[in-house]
């Protein structure tokens, strides 16, 4: 959830570290800090708040050196303040360490270290790591070996970078459950928790796997296991550039990413959709047609927005491929001893490919004998490497904490998967061609929605001061209602609930009055008449209605206070369109309320802790 960057080279490191932190701030923005090797000592500067607070403090300091580490924090253990900010140091100021993850046995380790005379200054679990490395350093071990010994004592997850004043130009990095990547340039070496921090300097990267470490020096690097066995790792080339993680003239990353959806959805289909034959080719699944036909049950595991995409996938696959599907929160799946029988395929969905709960659930499924497939966005991510196969969504880097283009791209890929599975079963060529043609038209229809985004802003202006919203939908539109409510609460801090429209009568209807805006998903599908009846029930109780309806539907306008029209498509694809005005509504409400859209409070982009 936090951001790490480290640098060893020939240039002044501070500008590189600060630039990297800015590109990582979406992963955590409670506090930030740097440690630079300077004149045989470690210069550490930290500040609570966003990176600009750290920059302000650094402007009053002299910090010069060619190697250093930096961190931006999302707090777990201890309040976000100057003291708890990373990097953490040992008792004598000789060590500096930054950490992502959670040390689960920190309390036991801390008590033992205190009994040995170590004095702790923070409330964090991370400080234990620093003192453990110090403990083994005092026994005469070099930094690399001290880190190896320290990591043998800990239980939990970590991505770390460590420096020592006595070993100038050396950084040791290691990972277990929290991502870490090595960047290689000409006489320069980087370590970071995300490629975004270093892509401006190099596209040559090495992805560390769990239980691996890297040692950077001015003369090069080597990789090893955390038990000190040397290993060789493949260098990969990053296939996207800096322009993709810049705002490109938009006020916020979230707005940019909403407007990138026509391109993102198109990219997720590129080379995979055969419109003429109504086929989808997903070679990354690493499954033969016969193996696809042998799937008897599909379990979809995900969290948050990806879970909502999974619900839509459930409806698609069951309707068109006739395979039983269960959608589960990854955080619950691994703790309830799930039943995984022969013929079960487990599909895991994660934008980052590093979501801790989803990764752990996938490993549990593999342990129980299931074939696992991943739908992820980040190339080289842990889920992508550890799954048996899968599909990249190719949405491009998503920086805004509230997911938008990743969601629509995930649903698009699930549509392709449905087409692939369906054509291996009872789906006719005619139906396959119809789905393929509608998929091919979706990017243009999204663009039509974006071209009239001002209409959404005008509605947002009327309801920005409301404290509660209710989102209702049925069938394919129920997960869209959930996603719309999540977007609003994430970035505007307005309480919003998504609910099946038919269930409104079993509780939520008690909340409805003239102060409660109700957003109805009321597109033309098999549930249309039922949803219209639910709208009448809200109207009878003086509720305020905002409806998302199919273009040309004048009947809805007679019941709703406001209508947001979306182009018509197949019911299974309608969520890709219906969600766009809800994304825009959440965005405009949040902006009008003065909220930090890209970095909402208490949230971070990649959830790498459980």
Coordinates of C-alpha atoms in Angstrom, one line a residue:
X1 CA 0.0 0.0 0.0
X2 CA 3.0 2.3 0.5
X3 CA 5.6 3.4 -2.0
X4 CA 9.3 2.7 -2.0
X5 CA 12.1 4.0 -4.3
X6 CA 15.9 3.6 -3.9
X7 CA 18.7 4.8 -6.1
X8 CA 22.4 4.0 -6.5
X9 CA 24.4 5.8 -9.2
X10 CA 26.4 8.8 -10.2
X11 CA 23.8 11.5 -10.2
X12 CA 22.5 13.5 -7.2
X13 CA 19.8 11.1 -5.8
X14 CA 17.4 13.5 -4.1
X15 CA 15.6 14.8 -7.2
X16 CA 15.3 11.2 -8.4
X17 CA 13.9 10.1 -5.1
X18 CA 11.4 12.9 -4.9
X19 CA 10.2 12.4 -8.5
X20 CA 9.7 8.7 -7.7
X21 CA 7.7 9.5 -4.6
X22 CA 5.4 11.8 -6.6
X23 CA 4.7 8.9 -9.0
X24 CA 4.1 6.6 -6.1
X25 CA 1.9 8.9 -4.0
X26 CA -1.3 7.2 -5.1
X27 CA 0.0 4.2 -3.1
X28 CA 0.1 6.1 0.2
X29 CA 0.1 9.7 1.2
X30 CA -0.1 9.9 5.0
X31 CA 3.6 10.8 5.4
X32 CA 6.9 10.6 3.5
X33 CA 10.6 10.6 4.1
X34 CA 14.1 10.1 2.5
X35 CA 17.4 8.8 3.7
X36 CA 20.6 9.8 1.7
X37 CA 24.1 8.6 2.2
X38 CA 26.1 11.8 2.8
X39 CA 29.7 12.3 4.1
X40 CA 29.8 8.9 5.7
X41 CA 26.5 9.4 7.5
X42 CA 22.8 9.0 6.8
X43 CA 20.8 12.1 6.4
X44 CA 17.1 11.4 7.2
X45 CA 14.3 13.9 6.6
X46 CA 10.6 13.0 7.2
X47 CA 7.3 14.8 7.3
X48 CA 3.7 13.9 7.9
X49 CA 1.2 14.7 5.2
X50 CA 1.7 14.8 1.4
X51 CA 5.0 14.8 -0.4
X52 CA 4.9 18.6 -0.7
X53 CA 5.3 18.8 3.1
X54 CA 8.5 16.7 2.8
X55 CA 9.7 18.9 -0.1
X56 CA 9.1 22.0 2.1
X57 CA 11.2 20.6 4.8
X58 CA 14.0 19.5 2.5
X59 CA 14.2 23.0 1.1
X60 CA 15.6 24.0 4.5
X61 CA 18.1 21.2 4.6
X62 CA 21.3 20.3 2.8
X63 CA 20.9 16.9 1.4
X64 CA 23.5 15.8 -1.2
X65 CA 24.5 12.3 -2.2
X66 CA 24.4 9.7 -5.0
X67 CA 22.5 6.9 -3.2
X68 CA 19.4 7.0 -1.1
X69 CA 16.0 5.5 -0.3
X70 CA 12.6 7.1 0.1
X71 CA 9.1 6.1 1.1
X72 CA 5.5 7.4 1.1
X73 CA 3.3 5.8 3.7
X74 CA -0.3 4.5 4.1
X75 CA -0.5 4.0 7.8
X76 CA -1.2 0.6 9.4
X77 CA 0.6 0.5 12.7
X78 CA 0.8 4.0 14.3
X79 CA -0.7 7.3 13.5
X80 CA 0.5 9.2 10.4
X81 CA 3.0 11.7 11.9
X82 CA 6.7 12.7 11.6
X83 CA 7.9 10.0 14.1
X84 CA 6.1 7.1 12.5
X85 CA 7.1 8.1 9.0
X86 CA 9.7 6.0 7.1
X87 CA 12.6 5.6 6.8
X88 CA 13.2 4.2 10.3
X89 CA 16.7 4.1 11.9
X90 CA 18.5 2.0 14.4
X91 CA 19.7 3.0 17.9
X92 CA 22.8 4.7 16.5
X93 CA 21.6 6.2 13.3
X94 CA 23.7 3.9 11.2
X95 CA 20.9 2.2 9.4
X96 CA 17.8 3.4 7.5
X97 CA 15.0 1.1 6.4
X98 CA 11.7 1.5 4.5
X99 CA 9.0 -1.1 4.5
X100 CA 5.7 -2.0 2.9
X101 CA 3.6 -4.7 4.5
X102 CA 2.9 -5.9 8.0
X103 CA 5.2 -7.8 10.4
X104 CA 2.8 -10.0 12.2
X105 CA 5.0 -11.1 15.0
X106 CA 6.4 -7.6 15.7
X107 CA 5.1 -7.5 19.3
X108 CA 7.0 -10.6 20.3
X109 CA 10.2 -9.5 18.5
X110 CA 9.9 -6.0 20.0
X111 CA 9.6 -7.4 23.5
X112 CA 12.7 -9.5 23.0
X113 CA 14.7 -6.7 21.5
X114 CA 13.7 -4.3 24.4
X115 CA 14.9 -7.0 26.8
X116 CA 18.3 -6.8 25.0
X117 CA 18.4 -3.0 25.5
X118 CA 17.0 -1.7 22.2
X119 CA 15.0 1.5 22.6
X120 CA 12.0 2.1 20.3
X121 CA 10.8 5.5 19.2
X122 CA 7.8 4.8 17.1
X123 CA 4.4 2.9 17.1
X124 CA 5.2 1.0 14.0
X125 CA 5.9 -2.6 13.3
X126 CA 8.6 -1.6 10.8
X127 CA 11.0 -0.3 13.5
X128 CA 11.4 -3.9 14.7
X129 CA 13.0 -4.8 11.3
X130 CA 15.5 -1.9 11.7
X131 CA 16.6 -3.1 15.2
X132 CA 16.8 -6.7 14.0
X133 CA 19.2 -5.7 11.3
X134 CA 21.2 -3.6 13.8
X135 CA 21.3 -6.7 16.2
X136 CA 23.0 -8.8 13.5
X137 CA 25.3 -6.0 12.4
X138 CA 26.7 -5.8 15.9
X139 CA 27.7 -9.4 15.5
X140 CA 30.0 -8.5 12.7
X141 CA 27.8 -9.3 9.8
X142 CA 27.7 -7.1 6.6
X143 CA 24.5 -5.5 5.6
X144 CA 23.4 -8.2 3.2
X145 CA 23.9 -11.0 5.7
X146 CA 22.4 -9.0 8.5
X147 CA 19.2 -8.5 6.5
X148 CA 19.2 -12.3 5.7
X149 CA 19.3 -13.1 9.4
X150 CA 16.7 -10.5 10.3
X151 CA 14.2 -11.7 7.7
X152 CA 14.6 -15.2 9.0
X153 CA 13.1 -14.0 12.3
X154 CA 10.0 -12.2 10.9
X155 CA 6.5 -13.5 10.0
X156 CA 4.3 -11.4 7.7
X157 CA 4.7 -9.5 4.5
X158 CA 7.4 -7.1 3.4
X159 CA 8.9 -5.2 0.6
X160 CA 12.0 -3.4 2.1
X161 CA 15.0 -1.3 1.1
X162 CA 17.8 -0.9 3.6
X163 CA 21.0 1.2 3.8
X164 CA 23.9 1.4 6.1
X165 CA 26.3 4.4 6.7
X166 CA 29.2 2.0 7.0
X167 CA 28.6 0.6 3.5
X168 CA 28.3 3.6 1.1
X169 CA 26.5 3.1 -2.1
X170 CA 24.9 -0.2 -1.0
X171 CA 21.1 -0.8 -0.9
X172 CA 19.6 -4.2 0.0
X173 CA 16.0 -4.9 -1.1
X174 CA 13.8 -7.9 -0.4
X175 CA 10.2 -8.9 -0.8
X176 CA 7.7 -11.3 0.7
X177 CA 4.1 -10.6 -0.3
X178 CA 4.7 -6.9 -1.2
X179 CA 6.0 -6.0 -4.7
X180 CA 9.5 -4.9 -5.4
X181 CA 11.1 -4.3 -8.8
X182 CA 14.7 -3.6 -9.8
X183 CA 15.6 -1.1 -12.5
X184 CA 18.8 -1.3 -14.5
X185 CA 20.3 1.6 -16.4
X186 CA 23.8 2.6 -17.6
X187 CA 25.8 2.7 -14.3
X188 CA 22.6 3.4 -12.3
X189 CA 20.4 1.0 -10.4
X190 CA 16.9 1.5 -8.9
X191 CA 14.7 -0.4 -6.5
X192 CA 11.0 0.5 -6.3
X193 CA 7.6 -0.9 -5.3
X194 CA 6.1 0.1 -8.7
X195 CA 7.6 0.5 -12.2
X196 CA 5.9 3.9 -12.3
X197 CA 8.6 5.3 -10.0
X198 CA 11.5 4.5 -12.3
X199 CA 10.1 4.3 -15.9
X200 CA 11.4 7.9 -16.6
X201 CA 14.9 6.6 -16.1
X202 CA 14.9 3.0 -17.4
X203 CA 12.6 0.5 -19.0
X204 CA 14.9 -2.4 -18.1
X205 CA 13.4 -4.1 -15.0
X206 CA 13.7 -7.3 -13.0
X207 CA 10.6 -8.4 -11.0
X208 CA 11.5 -9.9 -7.7
X209 CA 9.4 -12.9 -6.5
X210 CA 8.5 -13.7 -2.9
X211 CA 11.5 -14.8 -0.9
X212 CA 14.0 -13.0 -3.1
X213 CA 16.3 -10.1 -2.5
X214 CA 18.6 -7.8 -4.5
X215 CA 21.8 -5.9 -3.6
X216 CA 22.6 -2.7 -5.4
X217 CA 26.1 -1.3 -5.5
X218 CA 27.8 1.4 -7.6
X219 CA 29.4 -1.4 -9.6
X220 CA 26.3 -3.5 -10.3
X221 CA 23.8 -5.7 -8.6
X222 CA 23.1 -9.3 -7.7
X223 CA 20.0 -11.2 -6.9
X224 CA 19.5 -13.9 -4.3
X225 CA 17.0 -15.7 -2.2
X226 CA 16.4 -14.4 1.3
X227 CA 18.4 -17.4 2.5
X228 CA 21.4 -16.0 0.6
X229 CA 21.4 -18.4 -2.4
X230 CA 22.5 -16.5 -5.6
X231 CA 20.0 -16.7 -8.4
X232 CA 19.7 -15.3 -12.0
X233 CA 16.7 -13.2 -12.9
X234 CA 15.4 -12.2 -16.4
X235 CA 15.5 -8.6 -17.3
X236 CA 12.2 -7.4 -18.8
X237 CA 11.4 -4.3 -20.9
X238 CA 8.5 -2.1 -19.8
X239 CA 6.1 -1.5 -22.7
X240 CA 4.6 1.8 -21.7
X241 CA 6.1 5.3 -21.3
X242 CA 5.9 8.3 -19.0
X243 CA 3.2 10.0 -20.9
X244 CA 0.8 7.4 -19.8
X245 CA 1.2 8.3 -16.1
X246 CA 0.9 12.1 -16.7
X247 CA -2.4 14.0 -16.4
X248 CA -2.2 15.1 -20.1
X249 CA -4.1 18.3 -19.5
X250 CA -6.8 16.9 -17.3
X251 CA -7.5 18.3 -13.9
X252 CA -7.3 14.9 -12.2
X253 CA -6.0 11.4 -13.1
X254 CA -9.5 10.1 -12.4
X255 CA -11.0 12.3 -15.1
X256 CA -8.3 11.4 -17.5
X257 CA -8.8 7.7 -16.9
X258 CA -12.6 8.0 -17.3
X259 CA -12.0 9.7 -20.7
X260 CA -9.4 7.0 -21.6
X261 CA -12.0 4.3 -21.5
X262 CA -12.8 4.1 -25.2
X263 CA -9.1 3.4 -25.9
X264 CA -8.7 1.2 -22.9
X265 CA -11.6 -1.0 -23.8
X266 CA -10.4 -1.2 -27.4
X267 CA -7.0 -2.2 -26.2
X268 CA -8.4 -4.9 -24.0
X269 CA -10.0 -6.5 -27.2
X270 CA -7.1 -5.9 -29.6
X271 CA -6.0 -9.0 -31.4
X272 CA -8.5 -11.1 -29.4
X273 CA -11.9 -10.5 -31.0
X274 CA -12.8 -12.2 -34.4
X275 CA -16.0 -10.2 -35.3
X276 CA -16.6 -12.1 -38.5
X277 CA -16.7 -15.6 -36.9
X278 CA -17.9 -14.5 -33.5
X279 CA -14.9 -15.9 -31.6
X280 CA -12.6 -14.7 -28.9
X281 CA -9.0 -15.9 -28.8
X282 CA -7.4 -15.8 -25.4
X283 CA -4.1 -17.6 -25.8
X284 CA -2.8 -16.4 -22.4
X285 CA -5.2 -18.8 -20.7
X286 CA -2.8 -21.6 -21.6
X287 CA -5.8 -23.9 -22.1
X288 CA -6.8 -26.0 -25.0
X289 CA -10.4 -26.0 -26.3
X290 CA -10.9 -29.4 -24.8
X291 CA -9.7 -28.1 -21.4
X292 CA -12.1 -25.2 -21.7
X293 CA -15.0 -27.6 -22.3
X294 CA -14.0 -29.6 -19.2
X295 CA -14.6 -26.7 -16.8
X296 CA -17.5 -27.7 -14.6
X297 CA -17.5 -24.8 -12.2
X298 CA -16.0 -21.4 -12.1
X299 CA -15.1 -19.5 -8.9
X300 CA -14.3 -15.8 -9.3
X301 CA -12.2 -14.2 -6.5
X302 CA -11.7 -10.5 -6.2
X303 CA -12.0 -7.4 -3.9
X304 CA -13.8 -4.0 -4.2
X305 CA -14.4 -2.8 -7.8
X306 CA -12.9 -6.0 -9.2
X307 CA -15.5 -8.0 -7.2
X308 CA -18.3 -6.0 -8.9
X309 CA -16.8 -6.8 -12.3
X310 CA -16.8 -10.5 -11.2
X311 CA -20.5 -10.3 -10.4
X312 CA -21.2 -9.1 -14.0
X313 CA -18.9 -12.0 -15.2
X314 CA -21.0 -14.4 -13.2
X315 CA -24.2 -13.3 -15.0
X316 CA -22.5 -13.5 -18.4
X317 CA -20.9 -16.9 -18.0
X318 CA -24.0 -18.5 -16.5
X319 CA -26.3 -17.1 -19.2
X320 CA -24.2 -17.7 -22.3
X321 CA -21.7 -20.5 -21.3
X322 CA -24.0 -22.3 -18.9
X323 CA -21.3 -22.9 -16.3
X324 CA -22.1 -22.6 -12.6
X325 CA -20.3 -19.6 -11.2
X326 CA -19.7 -18.4 -7.7
X327 CA -18.3 -14.9 -6.9
X328 CA -16.5 -14.6 -3.6
X329 CA -14.7 -11.9 -1.7
X330 CA -11.1 -13.1 -1.8
X331 CA -10.6 -12.0 1.8
X332 CA -13.3 -14.5 2.9
X333 CA -12.5 -17.4 0.6
X334 CA -9.2 -18.4 2.1
X335 CA -10.5 -18.5 5.7
X336 CA -13.5 -20.8 5.3
X337 CA -12.0 -24.0 4.0
X338 CA -13.7 -23.8 0.6
X339 CA -14.7 -26.9 -1.4
X340 CA -12.7 -27.2 -4.6
X341 CA -13.6 -30.2 -6.7
X342 CA -12.3 -31.6 -9.9
X343 CA -13.3 -29.5 -12.9
X344 CA -13.2 -26.3 -10.8
X345 CA -11.4 -23.3 -12.4
X346 CA -10.6 -20.3 -10.2
X347 CA -10.5 -16.8 -11.8
X348 CA -8.8 -14.1 -9.9
X349 CA -9.3 -10.4 -10.8
X350 CA -7.0 -7.6 -9.6
X351 CA -6.0 -4.4 -11.3
X352 CA -2.6 -4.3 -9.6
X353 CA -2.1 -8.1 -9.6
X354 CA -0.7 -7.6 -6.1
X355 CA -3.9 -7.4 -4.0
X356 CA -2.9 -9.3 -0.8
X357 CA -6.2 -11.0 -0.1
X358 CA -6.7 -12.0 -3.8
X359 CA -3.2 -13.3 -4.1
X360 CA -3.5 -15.3 -0.9
X361 CA -6.9 -16.7 -2.0
X362 CA -5.4 -17.7 -5.4
X363 CA -2.6 -19.6 -3.6
X364 CA -5.2 -21.4 -1.4
X365 CA -7.1 -22.4 -4.5
X366 CA -4.0 -23.7 -6.2
X367 CA -3.1 -25.6 -3.0
X368 CA -6.5 -27.3 -3.2
X369 CA -5.8 -28.4 -6.8
X370 CA -7.7 -25.8 -8.8
X371 CA -6.5 -24.4 -12.1
X372 CA -6.1 -20.6 -11.6
X373 CA -6.5 -17.9 -14.1
X374 CA -5.8 -14.2 -13.6
X375 CA -7.3 -11.1 -15.0
X376 CA -4.8 -8.3 -14.2
X377 CA -3.7 -5.0 -15.5
X378 CA 0.0 -4.8 -14.4
X379 CA 2.4 -6.8 -16.5
X380 CA 4.8 -8.8 -14.4
X381 CA 2.7 -8.6 -11.3
X382 CA 2.7 -11.5 -8.8
X383 CA -0.7 -12.8 -9.8
X384 CA 0.3 -12.7 -13.4
X385 CA 3.4 -14.7 -12.7
X386 CA 1.9 -17.2 -10.3
X387 CA -1.4 -18.1 -12.0
X388 CA -1.6 -21.0 -14.4
X389 CA -2.7 -18.6 -17.2
X390 CA -4.7 -15.5 -17.7
X391 CA -5.5 -12.3 -19.6
X392 CA -3.9 -8.9 -19.3
X393 CA -6.6 -6.2 -19.6
X394 CA -4.1 -3.7 -21.2
X395 CA -5.9 -0.7 -19.7
X396 CA -2.6 1.2 -19.2
X397 CA -1.4 2.6 -15.8
X398 CA -4.3 3.6 -13.6
X399 CA -3.2 6.2 -11.1
X400 CA -6.5 7.4 -9.6
X401 CA -7.3 5.5 -6.5
X402 CA -10.9 5.0 -7.5
X403 CA -10.8 2.5 -10.4
X404 CA -12.6 3.5 -13.6
X405 CA -11.0 2.3 -16.8
X406 CA -9.7 -0.9 -15.2
X407 CA -13.3 -1.8 -14.3
X408 CA -14.7 -1.4 -17.8
X409 CA -11.7 -3.2 -19.2
X410 CA -12.2 -6.1 -16.7
X411 CA -15.8 -6.4 -17.8
X412 CA -14.7 -6.3 -21.4
X413 CA -12.3 -9.2 -20.8
X414 CA -14.9 -11.1 -19.0
X415 CA -17.1 -10.7 -22.1
X416 CA -14.4 -12.1 -24.2
X417 CA -14.0 -15.0 -21.8
X418 CA -17.7 -15.6 -21.9
X419 CA -17.6 -15.7 -25.7
X420 CA -14.7 -18.1 -25.6
X421 CA -16.4 -20.5 -23.2
X422 CA -19.8 -20.2 -24.8
X423 CA -18.5 -21.0 -28.3
X424 CA -17.0 -24.2 -26.8
X425 CA -20.5 -25.2 -25.6
X426 CA -24.0 -24.4 -26.9
X427 CA -23.5 -20.8 -28.1
X428 CA -24.4 -20.6 -31.8
X429 CA -22.2 -18.9 -34.3
X430 CA -25.0 -16.4 -34.8
X431 CA -25.1 -15.4 -31.2
X432 CA -21.3 -15.3 -31.1
X433 CA -21.2 -12.9 -34.0
X434 CA -23.9 -10.7 -32.5
X435 CA -21.9 -10.4 -29.2
X436 CA -18.7 -9.8 -31.1
X437 CA -20.2 -7.0 -33.2
X438 CA -21.7 -5.3 -30.1
X439 CA -18.3 -5.6 -28.3
X440 CA -16.6 -4.0 -31.3
X441 CA -19.0 -1.1 -31.2
X442 CA -18.7 -0.4 -27.4
X443 CA -15.7 2.0 -27.5
X444 CA -17.6 4.3 -29.9
X445 CA -20.6 4.3 -27.6
X446 CA -18.5 5.1 -24.6
X447 CA -17.2 8.1 -26.5
X448 CA -20.7 9.3 -27.2
X449 CA -21.4 9.2 -23.4
X450 CA -18.2 11.2 -22.7
X451 CA -19.1 13.8 -25.3
X452 CA -22.1 14.8 -23.2
X453 CA -20.5 14.7 -19.7
X454 CA -21.6 18.2 -19.0
X455 CA -25.1 16.9 -18.4
X456 CA -23.8 14.8 -15.5
X457 CA -22.1 17.8 -14.0
X458 CA -25.3 19.8 -13.9
X459 CA -27.0 17.0 -11.9
X460 CA -24.0 16.9 -9.6
X461 CA -24.4 20.6 -8.9
X462 CA -27.9 20.0 -7.6
X463 CA -27.1 17.1 -5.2
X464 CA -23.5 17.8 -4.0
X465 CA -24.7 18.7 -0.5
X466 CA -26.7 15.6 0.1
X467 CA -25.4 13.1 2.7
X468 CA -27.0 9.9 1.5
X469 CA -27.6 8.2 -1.9
X470 CA -29.3 5.0 -2.8
X471 CA -28.3 3.1 -6.0
X472 CA -30.7 0.4 -7.3
X473 CA -30.5 -2.0 -10.1
X474 CA -31.6 -5.5 -11.2
X475 CA -29.9 -8.2 -13.2
X476 CA -26.8 -7.0 -15.0
X477 CA -27.4 -3.6 -13.6
X478 CA -27.3 -4.6 -9.9
X479 CA -23.4 -4.8 -9.9
X480 CA -23.4 -1.4 -11.7
X481 CA -25.5 0.0 -8.8
X482 CA -22.9 -1.4 -6.3
X483 CA -20.1 0.1 -8.3
X484 CA -21.7 3.5 -8.7
X485 CA -22.3 3.7 -4.9
X486 CA -18.7 2.7 -4.2
X487 CA -17.4 5.4 -6.5
X488 CA -19.4 8.1 -4.7
X489 CA -18.5 7.0 -1.2
X490 CA -14.8 6.5 -2.1
X491 CA -14.1 10.0 -3.4
X492 CA -16.8 12.3 -2.1
X493 CA -17.3 10.7 1.4
X494 CA -21.0 10.7 0.9
X495 CA -22.8 7.6 2.4
X496 CA -24.1 5.6 -0.6
X497 CA -25.6 2.1 -0.8
X498 CA -26.0 -0.1 -3.8
X499 CA -29.0 -2.5 -3.5
X500 CA -31.0 -4.9 -5.7
X501 CA -34.0 -2.9 -6.7
X502 CA -36.5 -5.6 -5.7
X503 CA -35.0 -5.7 -2.2
X504 CA -35.6 -2.0 -1.6
X505 CA -39.0 -3.0 0.0
X506 CA -37.2 -5.1 2.6
X507 CA -35.5 -2.2 4.5
X508 CA -34.1 0.7 2.4
X509 CA -37.5 2.0 1.6
X510 CA -37.7 3.3 5.2
X511 CA -35.0 5.8 4.3
X512 CA -36.6 7.3 1.3
X513 CA -38.0 10.9 1.5
X514 CA -37.4 14.1 -0.4
X515 CA -33.9 14.4 1.0
X516 CA -32.8 11.0 -0.4
X517 CA -31.6 10.9 -4.0
X518 CA -32.2 7.4 -5.5
X519 CA -30.2 6.5 -8.6
X520 CA -32.0 3.9 -10.7
X521 CA -30.4 1.7 -13.3
X522 CA -33.4 1.5 -15.7
X523 CA -32.1 0.4 -19.1
X524 CA -34.3 -1.6 -21.5
X525 CA -33.9 -5.2 -20.6
X526 CA -35.9 -8.1 -19.2
X527 CA -36.2 -6.4 -15.8
X528 CA -37.3 -3.0 -17.2
X529 CA -41.0 -3.1 -16.1
X530 CA -40.1 -4.3 -12.6
X531 CA -37.6 -1.5 -12.2
X532 CA -40.2 1.0 -13.4
X533 CA -42.5 -0.3 -10.6
X534 CA -39.8 0.2 -8.1
X535 CA -39.4 3.8 -9.3
X536 CA -43.1 4.4 -8.8
X537 CA -42.7 3.2 -5.2
X538 CA -40.0 5.7 -4.6
X539 CA -42.0 8.5 -6.3
X540 CA -44.9 7.7 -4.1
X541 CA -42.7 8.5 -1.1
X542 CA -41.4 11.8 -2.5
X543 CA -38.0 10.4 -3.3
X544 CA -35.7 12.2 -5.7
X545 CA -35.0 10.0 -8.8
X546 CA -32.0 10.1 -11.0
X547 CA -32.4 7.4 -13.7
X548 CA -29.8 5.9 -16.1
X549 CA -31.9 4.9 -19.1
X550 CA -31.6 3.7 -22.7
X551 CA -31.5 6.4 -25.4
X552 CA -35.0 7.2 -26.7
X553 CA -36.8 6.1 -23.6
X554 CA -39.4 8.8 -22.9
X555 CA -41.4 6.7 -20.4
X556 CA -38.6 6.9 -17.8
X557 CA -38.6 10.7 -18.1
X558 CA -42.2 10.8 -16.8
X559 CA -41.1 9.3 -13.5
X560 CA -37.5 10.5 -12.9
X561 CA -36.4 14.0 -11.9
X562 CA -33.3 13.6 -14.0
X563 CA -32.4 11.1 -16.8
X564 CA -28.9 10.1 -17.9
X565 CA -29.2 8.4 -21.3
X566 CA -26.9 5.6 -22.4
X567 CA -26.7 3.9 -25.8
X568 CA -28.4 0.6 -26.2
X569 CA -26.4 -2.6 -26.5
X570 CA -26.8 -6.3 -25.4
X571 CA -27.8 -6.7 -21.8
X572 CA -24.5 -8.4 -21.0
X573 CA -22.6 -5.5 -22.3
X574 CA -24.8 -2.7 -20.9
X575 CA -22.8 -2.4 -17.7
X576 CA -19.8 -1.1 -19.6
X577 CA -21.9 1.8 -20.7
X578 CA -24.1 2.3 -17.7
X579 CA -21.3 2.7 -15.3
X580 CA -19.8 5.7 -17.2
X581 CA -22.3 8.3 -16.1
X582 CA -22.0 7.0 -12.5
X583 CA -18.3 7.5 -12.6
X584 CA -18.8 11.0 -13.9
X585 CA -21.4 11.7 -11.3
X586 CA -19.1 10.6 -8.4
X587 CA -16.2 12.7 -9.9
X588 CA -18.2 15.9 -10.3
X589 CA -19.8 15.6 -6.9
X590 CA -16.4 15.1 -5.3
X591 CA -14.8 18.1 -7.1
X592 CA -17.7 20.3 -6.2
X593 CA -17.4 19.3 -2.6
X594 CA -13.7 20.2 -2.6
X595 CA -12.5 16.6 -2.1
X596 CA -9.1 15.3 -3.2
X597 CA -10.3 13.1 -6.0
X598 CA -7.2 11.2 -6.9
X599 CA -6.0 10.6 -3.3
X600 CA -9.1 10.2 -1.2
X601 CA -8.6 9.9 2.6
X602 CA -7.7 6.6 4.2
X603 CA -7.5 4.8 0.8
X604 CA -4.6 3.7 -1.3
X605 CA -4.4 2.2 -4.8
X606 CA -2.8 -1.2 -4.3
X607 CA -3.9 -3.0 -1.2
X608 CA -1.0 -5.1 -0.3
X609 CA -1.9 -5.8 3.3
X610 CA -4.7 -8.1 4.5

